[in-house]
Tab-separated table of C-alpha atoms and ligand atoms in Angstrom:
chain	number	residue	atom	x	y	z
A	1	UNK	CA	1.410	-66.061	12.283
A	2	UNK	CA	-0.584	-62.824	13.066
A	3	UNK	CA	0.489	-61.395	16.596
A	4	UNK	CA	-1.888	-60.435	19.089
A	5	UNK	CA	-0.083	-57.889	20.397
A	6	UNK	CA	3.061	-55.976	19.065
A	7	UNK	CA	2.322	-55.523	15.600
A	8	UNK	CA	4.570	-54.861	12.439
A	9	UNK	CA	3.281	-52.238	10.195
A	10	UNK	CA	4.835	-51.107	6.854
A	11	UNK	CA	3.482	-47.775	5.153
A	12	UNK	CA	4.304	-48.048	1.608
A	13	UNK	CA	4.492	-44.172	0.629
A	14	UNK	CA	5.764	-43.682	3.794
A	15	UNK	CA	7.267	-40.399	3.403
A	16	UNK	CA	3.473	-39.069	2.276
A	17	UNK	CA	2.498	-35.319	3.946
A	18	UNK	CA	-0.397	-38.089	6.341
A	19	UNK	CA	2.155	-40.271	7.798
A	20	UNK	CA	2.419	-38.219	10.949
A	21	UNK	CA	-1.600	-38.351	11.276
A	22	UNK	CA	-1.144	-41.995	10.883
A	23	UNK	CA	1.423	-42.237	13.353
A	24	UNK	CA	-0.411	-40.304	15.861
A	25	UNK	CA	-3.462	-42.165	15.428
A	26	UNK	CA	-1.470	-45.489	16.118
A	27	UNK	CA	0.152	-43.537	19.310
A	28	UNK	CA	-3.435	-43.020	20.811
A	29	UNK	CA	-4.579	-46.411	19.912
A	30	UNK	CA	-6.416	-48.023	22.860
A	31	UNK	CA	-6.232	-51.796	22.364
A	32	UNK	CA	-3.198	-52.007	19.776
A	33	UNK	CA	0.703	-52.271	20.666
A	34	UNK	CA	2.761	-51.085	17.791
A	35	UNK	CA	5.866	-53.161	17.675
A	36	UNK	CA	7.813	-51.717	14.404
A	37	UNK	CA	6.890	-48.850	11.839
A	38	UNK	CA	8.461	-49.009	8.446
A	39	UNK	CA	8.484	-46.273	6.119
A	40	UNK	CA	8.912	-47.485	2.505
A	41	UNK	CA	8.953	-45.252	-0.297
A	42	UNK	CA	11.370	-44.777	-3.635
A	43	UNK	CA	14.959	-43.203	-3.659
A	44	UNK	CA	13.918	-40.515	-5.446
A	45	UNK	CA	11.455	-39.472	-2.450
A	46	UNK	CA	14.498	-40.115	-0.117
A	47	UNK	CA	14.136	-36.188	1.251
A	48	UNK	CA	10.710	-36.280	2.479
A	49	UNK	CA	10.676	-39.692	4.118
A	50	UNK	CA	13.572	-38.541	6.232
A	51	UNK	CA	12.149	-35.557	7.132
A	52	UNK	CA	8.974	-37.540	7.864
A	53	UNK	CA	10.620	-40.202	9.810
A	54	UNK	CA	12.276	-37.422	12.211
A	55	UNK	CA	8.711	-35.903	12.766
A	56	UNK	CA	7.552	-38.892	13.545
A	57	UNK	CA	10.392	-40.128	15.866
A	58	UNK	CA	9.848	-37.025	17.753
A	59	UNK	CA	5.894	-37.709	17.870
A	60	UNK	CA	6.632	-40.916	19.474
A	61	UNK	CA	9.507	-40.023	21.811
A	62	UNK	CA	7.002	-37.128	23.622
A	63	UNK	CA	4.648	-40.008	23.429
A	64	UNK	CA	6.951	-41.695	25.739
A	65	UNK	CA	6.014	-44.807	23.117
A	66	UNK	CA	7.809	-47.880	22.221
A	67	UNK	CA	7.591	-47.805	18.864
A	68	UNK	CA	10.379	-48.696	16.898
A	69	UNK	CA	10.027	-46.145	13.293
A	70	UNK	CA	12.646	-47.205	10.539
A	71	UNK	CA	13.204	-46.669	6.940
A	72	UNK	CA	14.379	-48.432	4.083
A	73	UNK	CA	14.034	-48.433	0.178
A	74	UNK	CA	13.841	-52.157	0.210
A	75	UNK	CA	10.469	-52.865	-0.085
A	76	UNK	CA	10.733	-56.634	-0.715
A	77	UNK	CA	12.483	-56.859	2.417
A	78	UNK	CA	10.086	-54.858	4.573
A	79	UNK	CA	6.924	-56.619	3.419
A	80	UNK	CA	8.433	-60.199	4.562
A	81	UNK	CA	8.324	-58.406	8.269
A	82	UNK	CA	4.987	-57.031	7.930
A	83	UNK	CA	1.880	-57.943	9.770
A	84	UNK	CA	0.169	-55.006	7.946
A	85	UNK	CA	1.107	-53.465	4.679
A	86	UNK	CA	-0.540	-49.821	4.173
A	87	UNK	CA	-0.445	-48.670	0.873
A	88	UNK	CA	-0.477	-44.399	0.160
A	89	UNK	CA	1.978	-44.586	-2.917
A	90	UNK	CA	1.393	-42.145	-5.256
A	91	UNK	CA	2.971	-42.882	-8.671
A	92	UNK	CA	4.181	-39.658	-10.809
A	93	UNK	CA	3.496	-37.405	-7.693
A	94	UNK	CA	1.354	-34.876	-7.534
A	95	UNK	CA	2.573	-33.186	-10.610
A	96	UNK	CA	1.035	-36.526	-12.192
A	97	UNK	CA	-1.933	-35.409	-10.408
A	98	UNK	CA	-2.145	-32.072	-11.996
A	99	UNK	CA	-2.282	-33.464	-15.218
A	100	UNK	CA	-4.686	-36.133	-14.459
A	101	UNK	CA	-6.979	-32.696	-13.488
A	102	UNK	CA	-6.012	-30.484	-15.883
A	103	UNK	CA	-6.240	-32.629	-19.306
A	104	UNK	CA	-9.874	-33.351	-19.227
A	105	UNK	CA	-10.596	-29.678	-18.546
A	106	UNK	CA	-8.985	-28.729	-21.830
A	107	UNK	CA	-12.068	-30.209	-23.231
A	108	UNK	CA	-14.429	-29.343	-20.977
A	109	UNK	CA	-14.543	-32.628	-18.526
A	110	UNK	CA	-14.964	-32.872	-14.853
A	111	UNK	CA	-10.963	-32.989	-13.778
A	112	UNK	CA	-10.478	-34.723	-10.211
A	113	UNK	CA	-8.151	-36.906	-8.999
A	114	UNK	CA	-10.736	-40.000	-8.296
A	115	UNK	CA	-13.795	-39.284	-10.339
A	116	UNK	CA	-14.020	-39.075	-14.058
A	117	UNK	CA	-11.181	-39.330	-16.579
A	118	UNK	CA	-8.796	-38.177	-14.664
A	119	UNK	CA	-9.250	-40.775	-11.698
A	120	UNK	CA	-8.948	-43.216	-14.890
A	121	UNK	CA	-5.260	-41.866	-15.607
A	122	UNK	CA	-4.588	-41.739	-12.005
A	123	UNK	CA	-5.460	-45.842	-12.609
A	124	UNK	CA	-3.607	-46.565	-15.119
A	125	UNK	CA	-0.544	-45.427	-13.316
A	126	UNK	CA	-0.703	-47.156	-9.978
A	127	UNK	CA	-2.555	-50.198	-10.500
A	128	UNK	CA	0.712	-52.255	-12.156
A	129	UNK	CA	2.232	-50.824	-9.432
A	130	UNK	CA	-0.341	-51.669	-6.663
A	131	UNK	CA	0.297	-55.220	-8.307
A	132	UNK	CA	3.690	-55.842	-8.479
A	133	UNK	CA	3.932	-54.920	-4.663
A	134	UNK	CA	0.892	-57.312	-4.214
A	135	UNK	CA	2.614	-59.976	-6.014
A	136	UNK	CA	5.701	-59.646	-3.895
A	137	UNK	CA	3.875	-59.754	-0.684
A	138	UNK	CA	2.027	-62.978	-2.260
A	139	UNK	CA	5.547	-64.333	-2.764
A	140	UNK	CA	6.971	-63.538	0.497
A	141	UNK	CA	4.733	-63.034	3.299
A	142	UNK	CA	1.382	-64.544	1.968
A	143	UNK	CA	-0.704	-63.959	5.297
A	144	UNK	CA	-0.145	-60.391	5.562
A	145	UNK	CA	-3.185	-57.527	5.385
A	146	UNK	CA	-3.093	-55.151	2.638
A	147	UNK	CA	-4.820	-52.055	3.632
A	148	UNK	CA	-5.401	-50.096	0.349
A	149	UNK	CA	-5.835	-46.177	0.618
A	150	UNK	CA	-3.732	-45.586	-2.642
A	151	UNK	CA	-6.521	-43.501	-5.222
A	152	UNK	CA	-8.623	-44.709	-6.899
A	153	UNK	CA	-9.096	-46.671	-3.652
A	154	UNK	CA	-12.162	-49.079	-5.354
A	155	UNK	CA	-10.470	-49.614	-8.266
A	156	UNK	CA	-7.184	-50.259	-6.974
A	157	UNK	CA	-8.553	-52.573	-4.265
A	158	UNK	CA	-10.645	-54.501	-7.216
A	159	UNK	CA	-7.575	-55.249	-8.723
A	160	UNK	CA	-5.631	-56.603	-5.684
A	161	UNK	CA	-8.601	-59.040	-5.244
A	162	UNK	CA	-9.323	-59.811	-8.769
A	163	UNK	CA	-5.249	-60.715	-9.965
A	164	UNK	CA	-3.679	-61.500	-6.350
A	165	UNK	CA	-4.417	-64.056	-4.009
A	166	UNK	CA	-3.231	-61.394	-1.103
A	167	UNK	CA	-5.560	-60.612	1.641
A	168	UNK	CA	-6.631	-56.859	1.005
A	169	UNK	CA	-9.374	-54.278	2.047
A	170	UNK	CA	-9.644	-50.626	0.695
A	171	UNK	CA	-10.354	-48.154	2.877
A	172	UNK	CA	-11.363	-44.243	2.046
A	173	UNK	CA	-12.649	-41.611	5.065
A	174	UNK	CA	-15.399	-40.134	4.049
A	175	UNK	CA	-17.824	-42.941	5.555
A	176	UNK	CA	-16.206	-42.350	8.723
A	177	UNK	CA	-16.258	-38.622	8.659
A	178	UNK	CA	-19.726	-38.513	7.660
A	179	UNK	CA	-20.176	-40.729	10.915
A	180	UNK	CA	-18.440	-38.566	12.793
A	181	UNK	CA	-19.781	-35.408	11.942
A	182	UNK	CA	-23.329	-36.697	12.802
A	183	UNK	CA	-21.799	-37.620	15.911
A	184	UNK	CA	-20.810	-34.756	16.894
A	185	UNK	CA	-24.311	-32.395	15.782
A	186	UNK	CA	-25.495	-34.474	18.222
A	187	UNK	CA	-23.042	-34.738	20.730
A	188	UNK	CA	-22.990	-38.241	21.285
A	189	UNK	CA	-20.331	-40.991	21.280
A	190	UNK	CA	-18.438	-42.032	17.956
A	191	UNK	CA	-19.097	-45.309	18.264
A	192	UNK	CA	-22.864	-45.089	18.976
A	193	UNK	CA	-23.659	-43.789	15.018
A	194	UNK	CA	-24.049	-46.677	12.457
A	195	UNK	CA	-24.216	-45.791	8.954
A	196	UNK	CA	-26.628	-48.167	6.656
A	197	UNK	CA	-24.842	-47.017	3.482
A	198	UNK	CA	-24.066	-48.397	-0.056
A	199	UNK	CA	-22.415	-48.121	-3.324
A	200	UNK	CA	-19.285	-47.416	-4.720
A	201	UNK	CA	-16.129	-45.909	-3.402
A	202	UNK	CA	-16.697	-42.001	-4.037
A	203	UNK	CA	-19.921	-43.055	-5.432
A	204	UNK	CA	-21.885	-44.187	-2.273
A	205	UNK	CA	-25.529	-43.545	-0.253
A	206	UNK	CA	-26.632	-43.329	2.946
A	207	UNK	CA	-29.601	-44.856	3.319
A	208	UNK	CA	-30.113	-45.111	7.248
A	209	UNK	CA	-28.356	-43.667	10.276
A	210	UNK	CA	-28.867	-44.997	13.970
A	211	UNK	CA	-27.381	-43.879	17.113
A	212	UNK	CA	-27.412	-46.736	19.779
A	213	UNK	CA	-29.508	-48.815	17.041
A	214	UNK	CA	-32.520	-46.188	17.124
A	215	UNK	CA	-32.910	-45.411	13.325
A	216	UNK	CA	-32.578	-41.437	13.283
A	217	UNK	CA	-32.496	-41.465	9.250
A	218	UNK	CA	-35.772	-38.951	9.325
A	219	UNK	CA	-34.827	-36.519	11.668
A	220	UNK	CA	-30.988	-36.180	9.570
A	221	UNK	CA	-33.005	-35.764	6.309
A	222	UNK	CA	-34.874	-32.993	7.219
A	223	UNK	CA	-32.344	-31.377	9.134
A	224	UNK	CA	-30.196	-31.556	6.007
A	225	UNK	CA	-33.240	-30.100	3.838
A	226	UNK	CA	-33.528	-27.176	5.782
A	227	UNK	CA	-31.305	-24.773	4.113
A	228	UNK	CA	-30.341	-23.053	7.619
A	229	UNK	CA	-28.990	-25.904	9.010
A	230	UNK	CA	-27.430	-28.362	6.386
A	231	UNK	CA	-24.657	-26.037	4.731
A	232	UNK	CA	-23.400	-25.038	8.178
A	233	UNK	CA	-23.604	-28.410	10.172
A	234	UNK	CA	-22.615	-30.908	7.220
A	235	UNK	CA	-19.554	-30.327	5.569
A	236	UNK	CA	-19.907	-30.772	1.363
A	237	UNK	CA	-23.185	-31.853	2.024
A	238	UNK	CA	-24.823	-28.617	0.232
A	239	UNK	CA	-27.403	-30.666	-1.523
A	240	UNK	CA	-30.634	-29.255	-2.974
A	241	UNK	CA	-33.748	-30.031	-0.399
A	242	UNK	CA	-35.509	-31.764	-3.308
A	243	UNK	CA	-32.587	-33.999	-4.038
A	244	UNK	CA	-32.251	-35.523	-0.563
A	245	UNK	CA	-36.585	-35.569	-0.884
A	246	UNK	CA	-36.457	-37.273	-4.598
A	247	UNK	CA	-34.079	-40.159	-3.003
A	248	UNK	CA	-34.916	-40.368	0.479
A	249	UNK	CA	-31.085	-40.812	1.220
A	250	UNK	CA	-27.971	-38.742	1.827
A	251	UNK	CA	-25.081	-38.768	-1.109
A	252	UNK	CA	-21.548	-38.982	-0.828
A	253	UNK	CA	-20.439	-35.630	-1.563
A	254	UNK	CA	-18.490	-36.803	-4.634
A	255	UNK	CA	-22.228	-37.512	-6.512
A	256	UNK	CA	-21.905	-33.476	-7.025
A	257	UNK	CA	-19.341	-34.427	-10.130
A	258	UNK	CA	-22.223	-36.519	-11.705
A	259	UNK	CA	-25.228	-34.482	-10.831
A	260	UNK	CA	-23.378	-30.953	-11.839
A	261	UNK	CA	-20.544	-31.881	-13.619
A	262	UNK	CA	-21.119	-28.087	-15.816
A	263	UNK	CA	-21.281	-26.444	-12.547
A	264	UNK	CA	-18.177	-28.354	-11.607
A	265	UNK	CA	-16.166	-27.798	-14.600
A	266	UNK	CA	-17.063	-24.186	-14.745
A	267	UNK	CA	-15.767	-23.950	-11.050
A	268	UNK	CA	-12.358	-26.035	-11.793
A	269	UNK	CA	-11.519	-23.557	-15.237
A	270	UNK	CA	-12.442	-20.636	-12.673
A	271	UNK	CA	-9.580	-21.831	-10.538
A	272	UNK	CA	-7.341	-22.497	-13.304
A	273	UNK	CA	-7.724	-19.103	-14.915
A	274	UNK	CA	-7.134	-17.311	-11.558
A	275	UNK	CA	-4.129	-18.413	-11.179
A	276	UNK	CA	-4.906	-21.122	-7.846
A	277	UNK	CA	-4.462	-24.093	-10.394
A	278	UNK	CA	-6.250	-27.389	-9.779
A	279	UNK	CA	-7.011	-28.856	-6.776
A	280	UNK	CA	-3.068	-30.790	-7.194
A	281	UNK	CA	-1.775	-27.308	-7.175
A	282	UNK	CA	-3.397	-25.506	-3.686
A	283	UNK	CA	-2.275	-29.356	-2.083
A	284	UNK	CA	1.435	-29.310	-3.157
A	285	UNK	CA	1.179	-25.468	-1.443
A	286	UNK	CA	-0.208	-26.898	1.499
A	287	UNK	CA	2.359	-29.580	2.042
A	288	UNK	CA	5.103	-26.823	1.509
A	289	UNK	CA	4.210	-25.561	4.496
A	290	UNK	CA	3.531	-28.651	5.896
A	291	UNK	CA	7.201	-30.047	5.159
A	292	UNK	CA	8.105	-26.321	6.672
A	293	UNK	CA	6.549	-27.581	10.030
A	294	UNK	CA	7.564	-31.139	10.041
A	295	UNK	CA	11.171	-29.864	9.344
A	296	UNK	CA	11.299	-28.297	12.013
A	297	UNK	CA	12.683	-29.555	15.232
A	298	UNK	CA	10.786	-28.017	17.819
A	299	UNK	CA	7.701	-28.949	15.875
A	300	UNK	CA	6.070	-31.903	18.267
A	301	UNK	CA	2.240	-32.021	18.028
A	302	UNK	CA	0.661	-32.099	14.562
A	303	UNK	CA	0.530	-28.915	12.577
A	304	UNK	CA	-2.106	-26.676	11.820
A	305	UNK	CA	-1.788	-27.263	8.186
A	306	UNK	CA	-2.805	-30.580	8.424
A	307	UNK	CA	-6.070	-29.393	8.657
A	308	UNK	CA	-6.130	-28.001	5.184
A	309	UNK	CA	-4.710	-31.378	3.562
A	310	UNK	CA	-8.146	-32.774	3.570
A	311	UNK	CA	-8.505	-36.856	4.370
A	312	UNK	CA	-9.723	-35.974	7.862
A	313	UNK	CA	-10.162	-39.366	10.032
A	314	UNK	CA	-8.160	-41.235	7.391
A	315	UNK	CA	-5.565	-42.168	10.250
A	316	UNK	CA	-9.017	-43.220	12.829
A	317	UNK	CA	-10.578	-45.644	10.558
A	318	UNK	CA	-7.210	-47.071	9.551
A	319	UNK	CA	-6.564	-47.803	13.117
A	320	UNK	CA	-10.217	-48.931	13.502
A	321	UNK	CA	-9.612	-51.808	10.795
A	322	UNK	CA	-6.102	-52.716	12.135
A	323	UNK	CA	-7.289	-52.917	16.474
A	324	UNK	CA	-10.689	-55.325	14.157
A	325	UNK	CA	-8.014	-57.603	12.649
A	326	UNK	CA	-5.239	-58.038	14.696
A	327	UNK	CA	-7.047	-58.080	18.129
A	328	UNK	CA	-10.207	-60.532	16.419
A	329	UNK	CA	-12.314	-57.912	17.960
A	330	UNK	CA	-15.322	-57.561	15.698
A	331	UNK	CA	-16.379	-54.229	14.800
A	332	UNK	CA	-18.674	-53.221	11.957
A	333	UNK	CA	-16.139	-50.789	9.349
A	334	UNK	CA	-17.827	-49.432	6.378
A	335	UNK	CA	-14.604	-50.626	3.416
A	336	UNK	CA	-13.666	-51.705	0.005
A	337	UNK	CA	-14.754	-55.225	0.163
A	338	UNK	CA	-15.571	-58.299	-2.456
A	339	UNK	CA	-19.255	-57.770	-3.185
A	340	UNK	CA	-20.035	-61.342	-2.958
A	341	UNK	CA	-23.567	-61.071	-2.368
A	342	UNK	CA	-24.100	-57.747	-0.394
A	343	UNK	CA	-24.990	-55.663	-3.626
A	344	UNK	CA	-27.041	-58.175	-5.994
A	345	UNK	CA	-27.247	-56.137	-8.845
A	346	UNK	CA	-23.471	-56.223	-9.545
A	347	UNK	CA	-21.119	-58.983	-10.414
A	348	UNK	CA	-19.854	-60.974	-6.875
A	349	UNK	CA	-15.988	-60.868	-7.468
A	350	UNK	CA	-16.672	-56.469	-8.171
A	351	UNK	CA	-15.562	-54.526	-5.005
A	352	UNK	CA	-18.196	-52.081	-3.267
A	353	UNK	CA	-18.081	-49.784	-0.263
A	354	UNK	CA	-20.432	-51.556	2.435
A	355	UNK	CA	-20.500	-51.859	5.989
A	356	UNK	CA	-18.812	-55.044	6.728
A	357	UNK	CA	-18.078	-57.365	10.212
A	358	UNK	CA	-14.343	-57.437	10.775
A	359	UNK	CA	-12.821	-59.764	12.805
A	360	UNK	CA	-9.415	-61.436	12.854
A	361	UNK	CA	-10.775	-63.494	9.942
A	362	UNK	CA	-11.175	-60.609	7.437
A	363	UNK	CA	-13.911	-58.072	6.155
A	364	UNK	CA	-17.510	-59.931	5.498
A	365	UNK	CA	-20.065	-57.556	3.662
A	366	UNK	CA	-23.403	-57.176	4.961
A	367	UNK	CA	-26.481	-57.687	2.849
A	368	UNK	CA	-27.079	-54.295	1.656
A	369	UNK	CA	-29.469	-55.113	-1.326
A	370	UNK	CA	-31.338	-54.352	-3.651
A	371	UNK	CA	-30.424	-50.812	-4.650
A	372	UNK	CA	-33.033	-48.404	-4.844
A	373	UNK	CA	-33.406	-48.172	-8.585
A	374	UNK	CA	-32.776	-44.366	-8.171
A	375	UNK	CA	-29.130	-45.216	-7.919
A	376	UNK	CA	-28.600	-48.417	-8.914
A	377	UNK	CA	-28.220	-47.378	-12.604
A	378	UNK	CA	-25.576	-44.443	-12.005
A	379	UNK	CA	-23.509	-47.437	-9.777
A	380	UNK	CA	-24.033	-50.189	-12.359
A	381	UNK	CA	-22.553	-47.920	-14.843
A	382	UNK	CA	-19.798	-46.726	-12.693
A	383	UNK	CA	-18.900	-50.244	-11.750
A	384	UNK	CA	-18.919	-51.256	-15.461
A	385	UNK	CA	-16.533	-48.345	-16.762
A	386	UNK	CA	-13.910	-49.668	-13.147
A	387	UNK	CA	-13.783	-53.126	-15.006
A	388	UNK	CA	-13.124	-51.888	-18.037
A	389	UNK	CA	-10.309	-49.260	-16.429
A	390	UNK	CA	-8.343	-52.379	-14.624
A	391	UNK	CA	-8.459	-54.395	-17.651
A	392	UNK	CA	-6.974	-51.724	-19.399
A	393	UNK	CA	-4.570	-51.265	-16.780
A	394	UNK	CA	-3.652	-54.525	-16.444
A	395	UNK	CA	-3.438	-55.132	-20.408
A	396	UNK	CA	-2.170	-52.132	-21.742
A	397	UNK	CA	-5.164	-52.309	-24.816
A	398	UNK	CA	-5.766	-49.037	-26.024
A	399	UNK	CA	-9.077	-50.574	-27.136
A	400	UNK	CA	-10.033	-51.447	-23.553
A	401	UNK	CA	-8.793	-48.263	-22.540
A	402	UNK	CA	-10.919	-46.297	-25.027
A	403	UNK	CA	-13.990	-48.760	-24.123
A	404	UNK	CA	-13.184	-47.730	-20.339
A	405	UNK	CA	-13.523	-43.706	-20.996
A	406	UNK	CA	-16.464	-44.086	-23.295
A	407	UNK	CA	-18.362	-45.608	-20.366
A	408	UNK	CA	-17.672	-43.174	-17.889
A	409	UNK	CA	-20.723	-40.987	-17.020
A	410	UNK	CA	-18.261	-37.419	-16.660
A	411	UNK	CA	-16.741	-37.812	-20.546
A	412	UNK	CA	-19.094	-36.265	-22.324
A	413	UNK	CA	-18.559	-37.886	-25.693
A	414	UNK	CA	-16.723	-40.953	-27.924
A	415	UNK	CA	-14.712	-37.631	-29.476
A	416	UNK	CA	-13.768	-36.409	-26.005
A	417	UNK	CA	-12.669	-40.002	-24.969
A	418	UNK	CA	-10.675	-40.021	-27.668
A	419	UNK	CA	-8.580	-37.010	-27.179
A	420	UNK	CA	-8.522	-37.402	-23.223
A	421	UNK	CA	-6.665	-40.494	-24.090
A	422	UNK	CA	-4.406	-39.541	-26.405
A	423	UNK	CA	-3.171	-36.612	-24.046
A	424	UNK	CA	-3.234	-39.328	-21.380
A	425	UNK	CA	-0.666	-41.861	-23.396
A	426	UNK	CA	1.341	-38.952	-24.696
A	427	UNK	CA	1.639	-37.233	-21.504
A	428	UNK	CA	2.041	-39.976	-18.861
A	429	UNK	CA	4.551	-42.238	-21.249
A	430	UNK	CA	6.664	-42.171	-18.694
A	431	UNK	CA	4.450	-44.047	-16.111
A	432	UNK	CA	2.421	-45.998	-18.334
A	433	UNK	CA	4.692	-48.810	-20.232
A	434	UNK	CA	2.515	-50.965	-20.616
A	435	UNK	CA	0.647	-48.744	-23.354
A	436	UNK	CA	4.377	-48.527	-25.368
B	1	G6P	C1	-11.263	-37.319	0.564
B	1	G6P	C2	-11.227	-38.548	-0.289
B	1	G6P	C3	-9.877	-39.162	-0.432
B	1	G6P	C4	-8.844	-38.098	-0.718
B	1	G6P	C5	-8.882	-37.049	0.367
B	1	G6P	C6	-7.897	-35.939	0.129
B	1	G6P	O1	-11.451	-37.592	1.890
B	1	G6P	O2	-12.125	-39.517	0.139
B	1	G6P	O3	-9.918	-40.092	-1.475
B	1	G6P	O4	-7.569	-38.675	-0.794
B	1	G6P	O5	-10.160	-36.482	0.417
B	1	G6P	O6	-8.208	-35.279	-1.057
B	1	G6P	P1	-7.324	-34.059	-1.554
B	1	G6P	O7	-8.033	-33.568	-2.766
B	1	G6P	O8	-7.295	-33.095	-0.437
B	1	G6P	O9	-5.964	-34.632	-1.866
């Protein structure tokens, strides 16, 4: 039975460099009261979660919070307590994540972590994973929520839905911070900005923005045209004036992988060469000296380096979706959802990133369709090469697999596919058995 008050959360990946952001978030929580905190995570990341679970004890203590924050290894056992299960597991590490990036360069490919081939290897690592959890909690504590934020968090959440009978909902940030950040150009409450916005998970649109219900989409687009204003107000939102013209909306700022993927290969070898290494590379620096501060005992308030680890808001929407379902308090939450009928022109049991009403009954998407057809080819494509991806995930077919990388917009050709996935195999044996 879900509690009103005093919730049980586990955090699966619990000794993660964004479990104190999480923490703190759940510490300034209005309407919730956090009962327990478990930290799972594997032996072999036994160092960090302590060090974690000490920063976060002392978070709480100068709190002058309740919350009881334990560890343990045994994840079966912690999911049978949990009212919520958070998932931000990251199998292989982020040395995994290095290679994800840096194989596809080698033959000139778009390499990020989400997007492109080397979000697919990213896939093909944690979705067994992401399953065998999922079929665990199905096993012992059917009722629980399974909030997904694990990468690729569409995918992953897709496969939760589509092979577990768990209740689940993916969740990403950047539909909250692009909220946010509108909020605050114009200085007005958080809660009064509603995003109409569709699509994907890293592959998503903004199609209308109100404040208070008073559709503002207009005045945002030009602002963001004019070349004065957009690059320093909006974060990533550097778009072209005649882009944001040609579709009358506002793009995720992943869509600059398909739209420039030269530009954005160009700019990854750049890195490379220099010497910074892939994006994998300037994080595992960052959360050097993030471990630095959290290790330290007269560290108390969040560090400054947090600010570099990107996923800003992660820890606000998070909170958002848990105070939604636990409390029955609706609240419309833009998340990873069954498409049902909200997108028409994909299949009903896909998963898209819509605004959805949450209450203590789950996540139901809003009507959000048709899609423009300016888009709607890019996400039918997209959504396409995902299915493929899980299937191979789930299968272990090379076939499927090859299928999967052939239909993804950023590898450039059948050749290309088939190298990317031979590295892939070869190179991630180790965390991809089901391909042996
Ligand atoms: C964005 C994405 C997330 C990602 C986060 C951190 O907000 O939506 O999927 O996890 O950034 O990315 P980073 O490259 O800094 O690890």
């Amino acid at each position: 039975m879900m509690k009103i008050s005093g919730v049980r959360i586990v955090i699966v990946g619990g000794g993660s460099s964004y479990t104190p952001e999480l923490v703190m978030g759940l510490l300034e929580a209005q309407r919730l009261s956090v009962d327990t905190l478990t930290l799972v995570d594997v032996p072999a990341g036994q160092e960090k979660m302590d060090i974690v679970a000490h920063f976060c004890r002392r978070l709480i203590k100068k709190a002058g919070s309740a919350i009881r924050l334990e560890t343990t290894y045994d994840r079966k056992g912690a999911l049978a307590q949990a009212d919520f299960v958070l998932t931000q597991f990251r199998v292989g590490g982020l040395a995994a994540r290095a290679q994800d990036e840096r194989i596809p360069l080698r033959y000139g490919a778009v390499g990020q972590e989400t997007v492109g081939a080397g979000g697919f290897a990213k896939a093909l690592r944690t979705i067994p994973v992401a399953l065998e959890l999922a079929k665990e909690l199905e096993t012992v504590n059917p009722n629980a929520w399974l909030i997904n934020f694990t990468n690729p968090s569409g995918m992953v959440t897709q496969a939760l839905l589509r092979h577990t009978a768990i209740r689940s909902i993916g969740l990403c940030n950047v539909p909250i911070t692009i909220a946010r950040t509108i909020a605050k150009a114009l200085a007005v409450d958080p809660e009064a900005v509603s995003l109409d916005m569709f699509g994907l998970n890293h592959l998503s649109f903004v199609r209308g923005i109100y404040v208070n219900g008073q559709n503002i989409t207009s005045l945002v687009l030009e602002f963001l045209k004019n070349p004065q204003t957009a690059v320093a107000n909006i974060p990533d939102q550097q778009w072209n004036a005649e882009v944001i013209g040609a579709l009358g909306m506002v793009p995720n700022p992943y869509l600059q992988y398909y739209w420039n993927p030269g530009e954005m290969v160009q700019r990854q070898r750049q890195e490379v060469e220099a010497g910074r290494g892939t994006r994998a590379d300037i994080v595992m620096k960052v959360e050097q000296e993030l471990f630095a501060d959290y290790r330290n005992p007269e560290q108390v308030t969040l560090p400054e380096a947090l600010m570099r680890r990107g996923g800003a808001y992660y820890s606000a929407v998070a909170v958002m979706l848990i105070e939604s379902l636990a409390l029955n308090q609706r609240q419309e939450i833009i998340v990873n959802v069954r498409n049902g009928q909200a997108l028409p022109e994909l299949p009903e049991d896909s998963v898209v990133e819509v605004p959805a009403m949450v209450d203590g009954r789950g996540a139901i998407p809003l009507t959000c369709g048709p899609m423009p057809a300016s888009v709607r080819g890019l996400i039918q494509h997209v959504k396409a090469y995902e299915e493929l991806t899980i299937d191979a995930a789930v299968t272990g077919s090379r076939q499927t697999a090859l299928a999967a990388l052939m239909n993804n917009p950023l590898v450039p050709s059948e050749e290309v596919a088939r190298y990317i996935l031979r590295d892939i195999l070869q190179e991630h044996a180790a965390w991809l058995p089901q391909f042996a």
